[in-house]
Tab-separated table of C-alpha atoms in Angstrom:
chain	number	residue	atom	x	y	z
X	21	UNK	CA	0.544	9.241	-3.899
X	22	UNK	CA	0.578	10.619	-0.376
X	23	UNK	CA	4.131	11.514	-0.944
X	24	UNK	CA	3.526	13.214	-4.033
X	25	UNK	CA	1.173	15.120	-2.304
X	26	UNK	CA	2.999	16.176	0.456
X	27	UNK	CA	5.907	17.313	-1.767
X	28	UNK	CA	3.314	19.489	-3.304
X	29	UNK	CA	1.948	20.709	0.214
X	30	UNK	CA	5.866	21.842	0.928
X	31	UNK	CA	6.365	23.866	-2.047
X	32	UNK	CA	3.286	25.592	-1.811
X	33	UNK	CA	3.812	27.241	1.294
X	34	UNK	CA	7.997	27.292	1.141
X	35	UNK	CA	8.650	27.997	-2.422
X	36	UNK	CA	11.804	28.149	-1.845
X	37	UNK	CA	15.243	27.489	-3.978
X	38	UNK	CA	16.544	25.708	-0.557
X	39	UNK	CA	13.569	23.305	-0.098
X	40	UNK	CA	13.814	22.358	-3.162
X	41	UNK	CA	17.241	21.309	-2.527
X	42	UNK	CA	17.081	19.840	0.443
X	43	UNK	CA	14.767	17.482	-0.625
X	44	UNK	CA	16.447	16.498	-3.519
X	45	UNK	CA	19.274	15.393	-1.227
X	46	UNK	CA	17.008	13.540	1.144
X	47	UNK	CA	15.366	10.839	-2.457
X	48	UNK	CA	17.107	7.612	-2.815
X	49	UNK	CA	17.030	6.610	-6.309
X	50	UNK	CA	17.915	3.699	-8.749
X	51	UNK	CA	17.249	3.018	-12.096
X	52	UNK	CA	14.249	0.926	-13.842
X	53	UNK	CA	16.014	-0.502	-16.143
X	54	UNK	CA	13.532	-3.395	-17.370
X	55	UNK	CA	10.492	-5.317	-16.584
X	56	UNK	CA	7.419	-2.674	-16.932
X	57	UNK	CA	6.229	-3.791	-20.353
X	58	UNK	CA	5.758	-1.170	-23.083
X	59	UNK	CA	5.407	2.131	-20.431
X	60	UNK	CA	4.628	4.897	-21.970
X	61	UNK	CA	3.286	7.036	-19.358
X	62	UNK	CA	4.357	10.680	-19.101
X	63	UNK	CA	4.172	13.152	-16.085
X	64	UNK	CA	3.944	16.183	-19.139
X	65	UNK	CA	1.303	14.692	-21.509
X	66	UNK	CA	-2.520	13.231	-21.410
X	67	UNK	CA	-1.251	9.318	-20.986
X	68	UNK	CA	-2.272	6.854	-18.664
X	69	UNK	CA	0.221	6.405	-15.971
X	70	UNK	CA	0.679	3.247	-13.656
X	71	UNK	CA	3.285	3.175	-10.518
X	72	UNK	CA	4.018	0.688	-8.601
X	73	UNK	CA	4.025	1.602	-4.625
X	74	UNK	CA	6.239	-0.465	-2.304
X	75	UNK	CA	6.650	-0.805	1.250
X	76	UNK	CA	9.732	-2.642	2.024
X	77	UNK	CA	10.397	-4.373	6.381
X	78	UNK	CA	13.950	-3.631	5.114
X	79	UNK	CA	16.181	-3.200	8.126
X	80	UNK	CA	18.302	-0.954	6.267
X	81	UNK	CA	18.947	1.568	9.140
X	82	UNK	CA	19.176	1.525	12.905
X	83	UNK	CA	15.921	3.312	12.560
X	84	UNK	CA	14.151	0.638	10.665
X	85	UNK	CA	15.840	-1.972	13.058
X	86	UNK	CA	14.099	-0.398	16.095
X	87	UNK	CA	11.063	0.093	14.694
X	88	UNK	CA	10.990	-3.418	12.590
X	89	UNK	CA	13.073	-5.481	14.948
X	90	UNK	CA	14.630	-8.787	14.257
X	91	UNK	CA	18.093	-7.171	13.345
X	92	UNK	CA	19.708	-9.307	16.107
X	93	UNK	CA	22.768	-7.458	16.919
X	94	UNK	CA	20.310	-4.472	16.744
X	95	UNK	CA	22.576	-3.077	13.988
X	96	UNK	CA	20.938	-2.157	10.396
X	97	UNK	CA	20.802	-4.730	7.910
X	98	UNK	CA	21.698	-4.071	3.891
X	99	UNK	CA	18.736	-2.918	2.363
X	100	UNK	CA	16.742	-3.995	-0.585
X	101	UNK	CA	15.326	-0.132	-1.269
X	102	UNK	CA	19.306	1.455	-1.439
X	103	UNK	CA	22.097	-0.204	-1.409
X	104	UNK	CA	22.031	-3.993	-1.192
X	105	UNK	CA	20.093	-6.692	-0.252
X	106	UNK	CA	17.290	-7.989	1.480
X	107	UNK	CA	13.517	-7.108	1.799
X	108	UNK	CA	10.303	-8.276	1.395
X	109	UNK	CA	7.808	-6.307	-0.137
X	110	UNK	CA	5.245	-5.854	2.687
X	111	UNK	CA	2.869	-3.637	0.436
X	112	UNK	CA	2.203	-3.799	-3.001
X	113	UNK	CA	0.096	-1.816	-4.760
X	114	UNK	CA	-0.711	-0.859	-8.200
X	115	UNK	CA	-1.321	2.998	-8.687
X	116	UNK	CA	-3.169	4.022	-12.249
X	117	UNK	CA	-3.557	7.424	-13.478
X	118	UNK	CA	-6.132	7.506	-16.198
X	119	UNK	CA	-4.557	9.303	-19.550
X	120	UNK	CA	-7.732	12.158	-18.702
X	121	UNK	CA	-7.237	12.125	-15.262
X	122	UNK	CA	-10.854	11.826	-14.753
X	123	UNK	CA	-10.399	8.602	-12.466
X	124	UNK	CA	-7.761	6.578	-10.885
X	125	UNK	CA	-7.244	3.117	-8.654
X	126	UNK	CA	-4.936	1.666	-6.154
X	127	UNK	CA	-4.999	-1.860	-6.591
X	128	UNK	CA	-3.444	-4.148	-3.611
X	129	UNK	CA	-1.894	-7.667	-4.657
X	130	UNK	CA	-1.795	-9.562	-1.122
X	131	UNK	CA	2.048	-10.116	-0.303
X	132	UNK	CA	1.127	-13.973	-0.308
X	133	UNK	CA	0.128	-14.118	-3.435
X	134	UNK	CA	1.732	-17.284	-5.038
X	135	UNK	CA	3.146	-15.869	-8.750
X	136	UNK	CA	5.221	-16.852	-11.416
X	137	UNK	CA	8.032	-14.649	-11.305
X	138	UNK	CA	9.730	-14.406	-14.495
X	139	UNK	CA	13.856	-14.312	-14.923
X	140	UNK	CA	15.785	-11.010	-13.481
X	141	UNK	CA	18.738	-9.588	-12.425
X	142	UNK	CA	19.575	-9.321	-8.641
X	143	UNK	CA	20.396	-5.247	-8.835
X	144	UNK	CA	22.782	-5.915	-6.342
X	145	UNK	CA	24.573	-8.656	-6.916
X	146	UNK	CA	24.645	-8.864	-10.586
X	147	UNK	CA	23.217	-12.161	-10.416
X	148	UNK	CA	20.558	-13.466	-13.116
X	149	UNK	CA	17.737	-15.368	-10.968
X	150	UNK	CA	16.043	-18.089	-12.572
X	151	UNK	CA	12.315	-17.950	-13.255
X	152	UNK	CA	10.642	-19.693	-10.259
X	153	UNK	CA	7.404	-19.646	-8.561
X	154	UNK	CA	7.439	-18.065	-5.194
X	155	UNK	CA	5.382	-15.302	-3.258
X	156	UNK	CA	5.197	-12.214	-4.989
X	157	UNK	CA	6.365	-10.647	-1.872
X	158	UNK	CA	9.964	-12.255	-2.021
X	159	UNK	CA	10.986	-10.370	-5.149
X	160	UNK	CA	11.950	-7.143	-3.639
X	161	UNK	CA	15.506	-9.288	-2.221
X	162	UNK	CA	15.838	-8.653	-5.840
X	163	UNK	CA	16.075	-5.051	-6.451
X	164	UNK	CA	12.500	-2.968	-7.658
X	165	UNK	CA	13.238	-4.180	-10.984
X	166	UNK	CA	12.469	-7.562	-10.429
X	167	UNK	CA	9.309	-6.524	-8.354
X	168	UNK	CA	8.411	-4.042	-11.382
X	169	UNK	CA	8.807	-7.511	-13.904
X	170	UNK	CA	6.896	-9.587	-11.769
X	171	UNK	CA	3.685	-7.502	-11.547
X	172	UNK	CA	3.691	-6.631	-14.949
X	173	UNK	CA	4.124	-10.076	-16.080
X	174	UNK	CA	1.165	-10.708	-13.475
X	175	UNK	CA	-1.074	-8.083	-14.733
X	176	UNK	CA	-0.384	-7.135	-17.983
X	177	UNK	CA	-0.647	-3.312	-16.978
X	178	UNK	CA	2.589	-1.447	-18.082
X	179	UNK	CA	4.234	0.116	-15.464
X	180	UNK	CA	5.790	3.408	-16.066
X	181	UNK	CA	7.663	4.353	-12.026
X	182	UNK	CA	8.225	2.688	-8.763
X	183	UNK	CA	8.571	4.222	-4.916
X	184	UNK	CA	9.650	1.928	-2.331
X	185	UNK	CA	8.720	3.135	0.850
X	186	UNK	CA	10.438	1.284	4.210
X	187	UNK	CA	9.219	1.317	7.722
X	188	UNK	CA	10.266	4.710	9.552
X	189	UNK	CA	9.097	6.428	6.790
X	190	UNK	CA	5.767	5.342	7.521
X	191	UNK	CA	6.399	6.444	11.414
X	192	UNK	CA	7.464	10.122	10.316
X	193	UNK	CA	4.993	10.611	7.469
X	194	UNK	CA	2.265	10.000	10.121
X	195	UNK	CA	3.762	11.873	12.649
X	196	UNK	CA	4.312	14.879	10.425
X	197	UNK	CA	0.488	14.742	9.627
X	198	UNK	CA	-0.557	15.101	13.314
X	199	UNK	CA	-1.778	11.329	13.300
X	200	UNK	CA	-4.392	9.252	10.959
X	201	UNK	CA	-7.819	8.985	12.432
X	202	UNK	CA	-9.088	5.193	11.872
X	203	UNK	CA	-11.847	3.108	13.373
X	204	UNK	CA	-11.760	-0.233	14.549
X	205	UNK	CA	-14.650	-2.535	14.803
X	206	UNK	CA	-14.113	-3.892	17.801
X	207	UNK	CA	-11.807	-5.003	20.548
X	208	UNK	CA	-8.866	-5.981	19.031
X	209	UNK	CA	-4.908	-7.167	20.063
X	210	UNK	CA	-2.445	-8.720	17.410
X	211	UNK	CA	0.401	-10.313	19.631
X	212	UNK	CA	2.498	-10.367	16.104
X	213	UNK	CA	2.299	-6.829	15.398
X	214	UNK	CA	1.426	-5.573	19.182
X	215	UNK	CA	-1.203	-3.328	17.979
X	216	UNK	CA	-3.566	-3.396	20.988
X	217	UNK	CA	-7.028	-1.063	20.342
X	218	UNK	CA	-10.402	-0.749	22.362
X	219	UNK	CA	-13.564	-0.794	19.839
X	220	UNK	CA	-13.816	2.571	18.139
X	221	UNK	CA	-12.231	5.727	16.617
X	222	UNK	CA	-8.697	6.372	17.277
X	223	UNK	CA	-5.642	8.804	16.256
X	224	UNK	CA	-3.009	6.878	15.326
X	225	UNK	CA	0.899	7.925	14.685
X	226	UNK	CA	4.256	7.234	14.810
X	227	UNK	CA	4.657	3.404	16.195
X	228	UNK	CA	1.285	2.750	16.106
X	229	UNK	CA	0.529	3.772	12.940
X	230	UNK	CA	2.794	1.159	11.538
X	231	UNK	CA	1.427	-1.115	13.552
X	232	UNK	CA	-1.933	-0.959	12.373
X	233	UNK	CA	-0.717	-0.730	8.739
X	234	UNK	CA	1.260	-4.531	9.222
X	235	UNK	CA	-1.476	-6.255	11.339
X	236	UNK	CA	-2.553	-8.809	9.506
X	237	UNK	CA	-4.417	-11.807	11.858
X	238	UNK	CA	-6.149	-9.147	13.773
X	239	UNK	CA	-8.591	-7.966	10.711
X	240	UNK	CA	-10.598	-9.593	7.667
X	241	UNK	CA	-9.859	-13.696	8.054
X	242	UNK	CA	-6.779	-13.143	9.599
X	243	UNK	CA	-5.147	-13.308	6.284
X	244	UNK	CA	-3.253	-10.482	4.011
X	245	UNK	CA	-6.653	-9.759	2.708
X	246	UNK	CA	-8.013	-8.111	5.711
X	247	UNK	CA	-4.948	-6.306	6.283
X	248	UNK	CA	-5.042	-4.946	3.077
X	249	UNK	CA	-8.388	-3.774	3.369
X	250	UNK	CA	-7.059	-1.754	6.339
X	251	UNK	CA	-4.346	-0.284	4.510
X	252	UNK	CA	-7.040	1.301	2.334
X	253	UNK	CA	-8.592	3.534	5.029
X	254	UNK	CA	-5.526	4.026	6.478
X	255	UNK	CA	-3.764	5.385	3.533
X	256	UNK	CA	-6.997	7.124	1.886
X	257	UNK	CA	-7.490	9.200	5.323
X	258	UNK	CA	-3.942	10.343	4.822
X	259	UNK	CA	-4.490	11.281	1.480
X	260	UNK	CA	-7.139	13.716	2.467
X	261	UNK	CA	-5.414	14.698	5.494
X	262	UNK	CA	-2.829	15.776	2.482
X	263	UNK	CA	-4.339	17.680	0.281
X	264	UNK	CA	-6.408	19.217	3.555
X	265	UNK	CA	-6.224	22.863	3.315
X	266	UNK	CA	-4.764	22.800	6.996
X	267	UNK	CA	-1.577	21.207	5.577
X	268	UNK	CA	-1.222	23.343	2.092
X	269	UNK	CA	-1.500	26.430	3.725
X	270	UNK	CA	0.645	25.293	7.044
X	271	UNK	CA	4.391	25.904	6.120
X	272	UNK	CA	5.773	24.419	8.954
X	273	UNK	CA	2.969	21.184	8.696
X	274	UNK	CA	3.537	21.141	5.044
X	275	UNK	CA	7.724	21.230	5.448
X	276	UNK	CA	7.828	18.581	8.097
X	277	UNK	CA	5.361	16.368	5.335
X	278	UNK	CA	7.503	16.633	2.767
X	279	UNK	CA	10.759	16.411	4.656
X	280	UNK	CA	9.170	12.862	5.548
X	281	UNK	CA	8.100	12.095	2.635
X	282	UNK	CA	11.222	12.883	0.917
X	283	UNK	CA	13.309	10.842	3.279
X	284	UNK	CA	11.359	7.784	3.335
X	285	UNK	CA	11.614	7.371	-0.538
X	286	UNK	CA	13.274	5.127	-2.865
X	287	UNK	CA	12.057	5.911	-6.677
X	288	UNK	CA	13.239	5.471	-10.120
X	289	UNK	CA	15.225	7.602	-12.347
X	290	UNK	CA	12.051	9.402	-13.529
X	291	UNK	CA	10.933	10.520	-10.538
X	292	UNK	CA	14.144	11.015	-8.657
X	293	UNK	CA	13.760	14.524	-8.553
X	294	UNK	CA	11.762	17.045	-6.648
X	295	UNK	CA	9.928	18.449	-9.904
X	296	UNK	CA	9.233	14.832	-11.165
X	297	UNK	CA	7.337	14.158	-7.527
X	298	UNK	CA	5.966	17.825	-7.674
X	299	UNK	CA	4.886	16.720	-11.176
X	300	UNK	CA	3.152	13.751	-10.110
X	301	UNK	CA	1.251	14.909	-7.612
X	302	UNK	CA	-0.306	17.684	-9.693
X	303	UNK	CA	-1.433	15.322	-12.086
X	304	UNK	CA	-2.648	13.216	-9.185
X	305	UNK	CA	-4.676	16.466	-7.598
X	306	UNK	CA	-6.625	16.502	-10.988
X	307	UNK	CA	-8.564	13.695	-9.596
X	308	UNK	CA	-11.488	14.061	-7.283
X	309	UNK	CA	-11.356	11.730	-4.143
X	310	UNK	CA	-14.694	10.586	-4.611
X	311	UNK	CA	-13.248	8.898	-8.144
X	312	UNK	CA	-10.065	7.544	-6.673
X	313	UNK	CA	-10.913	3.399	-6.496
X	314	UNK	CA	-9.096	1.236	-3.967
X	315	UNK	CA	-9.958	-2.777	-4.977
X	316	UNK	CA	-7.692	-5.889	-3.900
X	317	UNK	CA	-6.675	-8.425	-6.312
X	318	UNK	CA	-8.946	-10.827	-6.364
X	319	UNK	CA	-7.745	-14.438	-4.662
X	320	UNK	CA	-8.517	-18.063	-4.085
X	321	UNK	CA	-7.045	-19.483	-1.115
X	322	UNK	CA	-4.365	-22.198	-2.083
X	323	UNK	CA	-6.001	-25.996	-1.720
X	324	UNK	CA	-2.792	-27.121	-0.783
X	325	UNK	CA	-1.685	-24.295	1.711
X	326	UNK	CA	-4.209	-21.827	3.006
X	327	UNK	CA	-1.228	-19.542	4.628
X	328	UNK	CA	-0.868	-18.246	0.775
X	329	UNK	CA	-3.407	-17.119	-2.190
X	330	UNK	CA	-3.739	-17.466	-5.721
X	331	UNK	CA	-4.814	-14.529	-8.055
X	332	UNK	CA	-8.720	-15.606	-8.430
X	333	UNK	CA	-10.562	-15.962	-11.487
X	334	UNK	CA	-12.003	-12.446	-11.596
X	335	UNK	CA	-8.502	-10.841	-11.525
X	336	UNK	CA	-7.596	-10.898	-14.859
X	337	UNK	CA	-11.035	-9.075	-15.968
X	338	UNK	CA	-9.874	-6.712	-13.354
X	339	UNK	CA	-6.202	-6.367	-14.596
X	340	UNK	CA	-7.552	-5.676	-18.145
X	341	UNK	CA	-9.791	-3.277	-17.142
X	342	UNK	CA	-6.934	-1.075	-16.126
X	343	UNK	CA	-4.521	-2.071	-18.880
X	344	UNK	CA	-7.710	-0.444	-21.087
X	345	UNK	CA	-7.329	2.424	-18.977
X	346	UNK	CA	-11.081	2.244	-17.802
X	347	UNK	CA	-12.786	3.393	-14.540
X	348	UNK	CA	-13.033	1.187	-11.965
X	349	UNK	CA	-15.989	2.996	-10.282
X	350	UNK	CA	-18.931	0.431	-9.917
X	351	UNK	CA	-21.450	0.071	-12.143
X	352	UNK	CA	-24.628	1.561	-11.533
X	353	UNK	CA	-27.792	-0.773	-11.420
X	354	UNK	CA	-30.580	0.147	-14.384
X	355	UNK	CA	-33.809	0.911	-12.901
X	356	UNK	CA	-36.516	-1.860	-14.415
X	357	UNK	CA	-38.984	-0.620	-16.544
X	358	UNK	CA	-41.672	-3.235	-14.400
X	359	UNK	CA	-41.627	-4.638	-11.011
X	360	UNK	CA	-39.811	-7.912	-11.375
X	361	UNK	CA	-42.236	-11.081	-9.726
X	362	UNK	CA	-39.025	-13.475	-10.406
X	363	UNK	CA	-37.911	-14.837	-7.164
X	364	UNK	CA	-34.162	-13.638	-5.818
X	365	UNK	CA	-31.124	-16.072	-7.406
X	366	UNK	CA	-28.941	-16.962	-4.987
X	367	UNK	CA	-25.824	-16.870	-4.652
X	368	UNK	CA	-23.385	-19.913	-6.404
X	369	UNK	CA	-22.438	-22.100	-3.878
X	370	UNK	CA	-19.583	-22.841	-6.046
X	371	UNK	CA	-17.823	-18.953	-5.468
X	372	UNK	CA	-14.811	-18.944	-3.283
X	373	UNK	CA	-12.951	-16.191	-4.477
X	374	UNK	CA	-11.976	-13.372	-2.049
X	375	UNK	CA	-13.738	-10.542	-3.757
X	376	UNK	CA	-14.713	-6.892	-2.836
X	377	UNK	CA	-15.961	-3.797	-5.207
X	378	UNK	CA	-13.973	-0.993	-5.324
X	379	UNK	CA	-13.747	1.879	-2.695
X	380	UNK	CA	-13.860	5.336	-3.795
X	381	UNK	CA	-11.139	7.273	-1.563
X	382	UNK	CA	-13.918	9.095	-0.159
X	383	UNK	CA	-15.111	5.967	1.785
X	384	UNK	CA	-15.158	6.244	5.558
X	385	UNK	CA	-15.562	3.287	8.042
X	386	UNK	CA	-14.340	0.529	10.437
X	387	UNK	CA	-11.527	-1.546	9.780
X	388	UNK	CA	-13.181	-5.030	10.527
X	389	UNK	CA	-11.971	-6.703	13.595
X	390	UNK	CA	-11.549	-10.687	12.792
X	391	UNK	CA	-14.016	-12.876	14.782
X	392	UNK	CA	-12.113	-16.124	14.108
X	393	UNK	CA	-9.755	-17.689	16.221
X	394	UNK	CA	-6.670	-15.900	14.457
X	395	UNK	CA	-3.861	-15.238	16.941
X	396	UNK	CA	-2.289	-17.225	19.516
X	397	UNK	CA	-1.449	-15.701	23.214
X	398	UNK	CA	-0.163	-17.811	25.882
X	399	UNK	CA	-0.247	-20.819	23.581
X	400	UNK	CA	-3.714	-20.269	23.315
X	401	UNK	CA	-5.809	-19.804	19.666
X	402	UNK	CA	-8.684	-17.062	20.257
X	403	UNK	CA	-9.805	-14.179	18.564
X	404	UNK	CA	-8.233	-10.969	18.672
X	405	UNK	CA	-11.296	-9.433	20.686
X	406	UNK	CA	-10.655	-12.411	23.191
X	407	UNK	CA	-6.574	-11.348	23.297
X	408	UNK	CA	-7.722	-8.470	23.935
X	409	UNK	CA	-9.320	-8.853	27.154
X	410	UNK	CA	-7.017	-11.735	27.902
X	411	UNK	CA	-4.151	-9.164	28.032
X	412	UNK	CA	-4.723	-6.473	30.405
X	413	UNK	CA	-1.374	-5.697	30.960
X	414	UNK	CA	-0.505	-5.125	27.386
X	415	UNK	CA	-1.000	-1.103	27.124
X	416	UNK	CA	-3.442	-0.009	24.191
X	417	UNK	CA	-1.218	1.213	21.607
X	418	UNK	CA	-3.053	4.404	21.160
X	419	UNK	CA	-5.677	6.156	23.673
């Protein structure tokens, strides 16, 4: 949605034949071909409309080898967003357009998130993969379309589009913005993603931007929960840095958005066009931040492996709720007509699911620092706050 925006931001100020074409060339497209139930969405009409966001640690360029690493002859890799093969899906999430445009959500399934993932056709190699349970991450090696089949057949939510976004997009979209402002809650340094921040409010682009956005034992439980919960204020302060009036009224901000918005992309036949994105995001711009809802799926940890999660029991009542197209904003509490004398229930001491209420894009705040022994330095288990200090010749990633 950020993208959509920022195509928007581009034309505004440009509106010109030869942006128009220019970032046409720079979108990478392929075709959904199966997989997204009975879709019915349309950019043109009053329908609900559901697309699934990727973020792929592709190595499919020299860029994305720098910036991802493990490309050992430092070459690019093939690439599971373009041409051929493999990725992972480091993001998913689960965008839903209500058909009134009143409301929307962005729904996060954690990448390790064990799923039944149904049979599909490797888009690259023409091979049919057998149905198999696996992490709903490892689909993308497949092409989008398995990804697309998977979540559907997960949620039940038809799924009209797809964007697949890889890793130096990320470093050029948040350049082009000037930087996101975030907030950590404390002390924290993730050896695995070498994001190193002191307690507090920081701008964060380029490099360390994506590092935040794939740091995943420094936050929450150390888990893909709390890194997903991240990725929410991350990618909801963008979206208002977006549709700021700074950036629609900027031509040179709002072309260098666009451009890297445009050249980070890979989306489906219906929206592999400038107009189709342009499209999007004004239907997208009919909904107030304050009623855009960002919710993870809920999970159970795995009794056999804690490393991976299980869609919890809550998720399908979440699942439906946007299949219904309903709100996701919380309920409001009734007042009570007379003081209540009954004492407060507590809590079941049965729930274990990984749960959170939705958060309007609107909400503000800390990503939460994790205070359990979650990363290892120097052989050594210790919280990231501990790393932290433990590391004082590690430079902060960002000031």
């Amino acid at each position: 949605m950020v993208i959509a925006f920022a195509v928007i931001a581009a034309l505004i100020v440009t509106g010109a034949a030869a942006a128009y074409e220019h970032f046409n060339g720079n979108l990478r497209t392929t075709s959904l071909t199966a997989g997204g139930g009975d879709a019915t969405g349309d950019l043109a009409k009053p329908t609900p409309l559901t697309i699934l966001v990727l973020g792929s640690d592709s190595r499919a360029s020299a860029a994305d080898c720098t910036i991802g690493g493990a490309c050992p002859t430092g070459t690019a890799s093939p690439s599971a967003t373009g041409t051929a093969g493999p990725g992972n899906a480091d993001v998913e999430m689960l965008v839903h357009l209500s058909a009134d445009r009143t409301n929307a959500s962005v729904t996060s399934i954690p990448r390790d998130t064990i799923v039944d993932i149904p049979q599909c056709t490797d888009q690259f190699t023409g091979k049919v993969v057998a149905a198999h349970r696996d992490r709903s991450n490892s689909t993308l090696n497949d092409g989008p379309n398995c990804t697309v089949a998977t979540v559907h057949q997960l949620t039940g939510v038809p799924i009209d589009h797809f964007m697949v976004v890889d890793f130096s997009g990320v470093v050029q979209l948040s350049n082009a913005v000037g930087g996101v402002q975030i907030c950590v809650s404390k002390d924290v340094y993730d050896p695995y993603s070498h994001l190193k921040l002191a307690a507090g409010n920081h701008t964060l682009k380029g490099l360390p931007a994506l590092e935040f956005l794939r740091t995943r034992h420094g936050f929450g439980d150390g888990s893909d929960l709390g890194r997903a919960s991240a990725q929410h204020l991350f990618l909801s302060t963008m979206m208002r840095d977006v549709q700021s009036a700074s950036t629609l009224l900027n031509p040179v901000t709002g072309y260098q958005v666009a451009d890297a918005a445009t050249k980070a992309l890979t989306v489906d036949d219906g929206l592999g066009s400038v107009d189709r994105l342009l499209q999007l995001g004004l239907q997208f711009n009919k909904i107030p931040a304050r009623s855009t809802y960002f919710v993870t799926m809920p999970t159970v940890y795995d009794a056999q492996n804690r490393n991976v999660v299980l869609p919890g029991p809550s998720a399908a009542a979440l699942f439906a709720k946007i299949a219904a197209d309903q709100s996701l904003a919380p309920a409001r509490p009734r007042p009570s007509s007379t003081p209540s004398t009954s004492p407060t229930a507590s809590p079941s001491p049965t729930s274990t699911e990984n749960a959170a209420p939705p958060a309007a894009a609107t909400t503000t705040g800390c990503a939460q620092v994790s205070t359990e022994r979650t990363v290892t330095l120097n052989g050594m288990r210790m919280t990231p706050t501990e790393a932290f200090n433990q590391s004082p010749r590690v430079p902060l990633s960002a000031p």
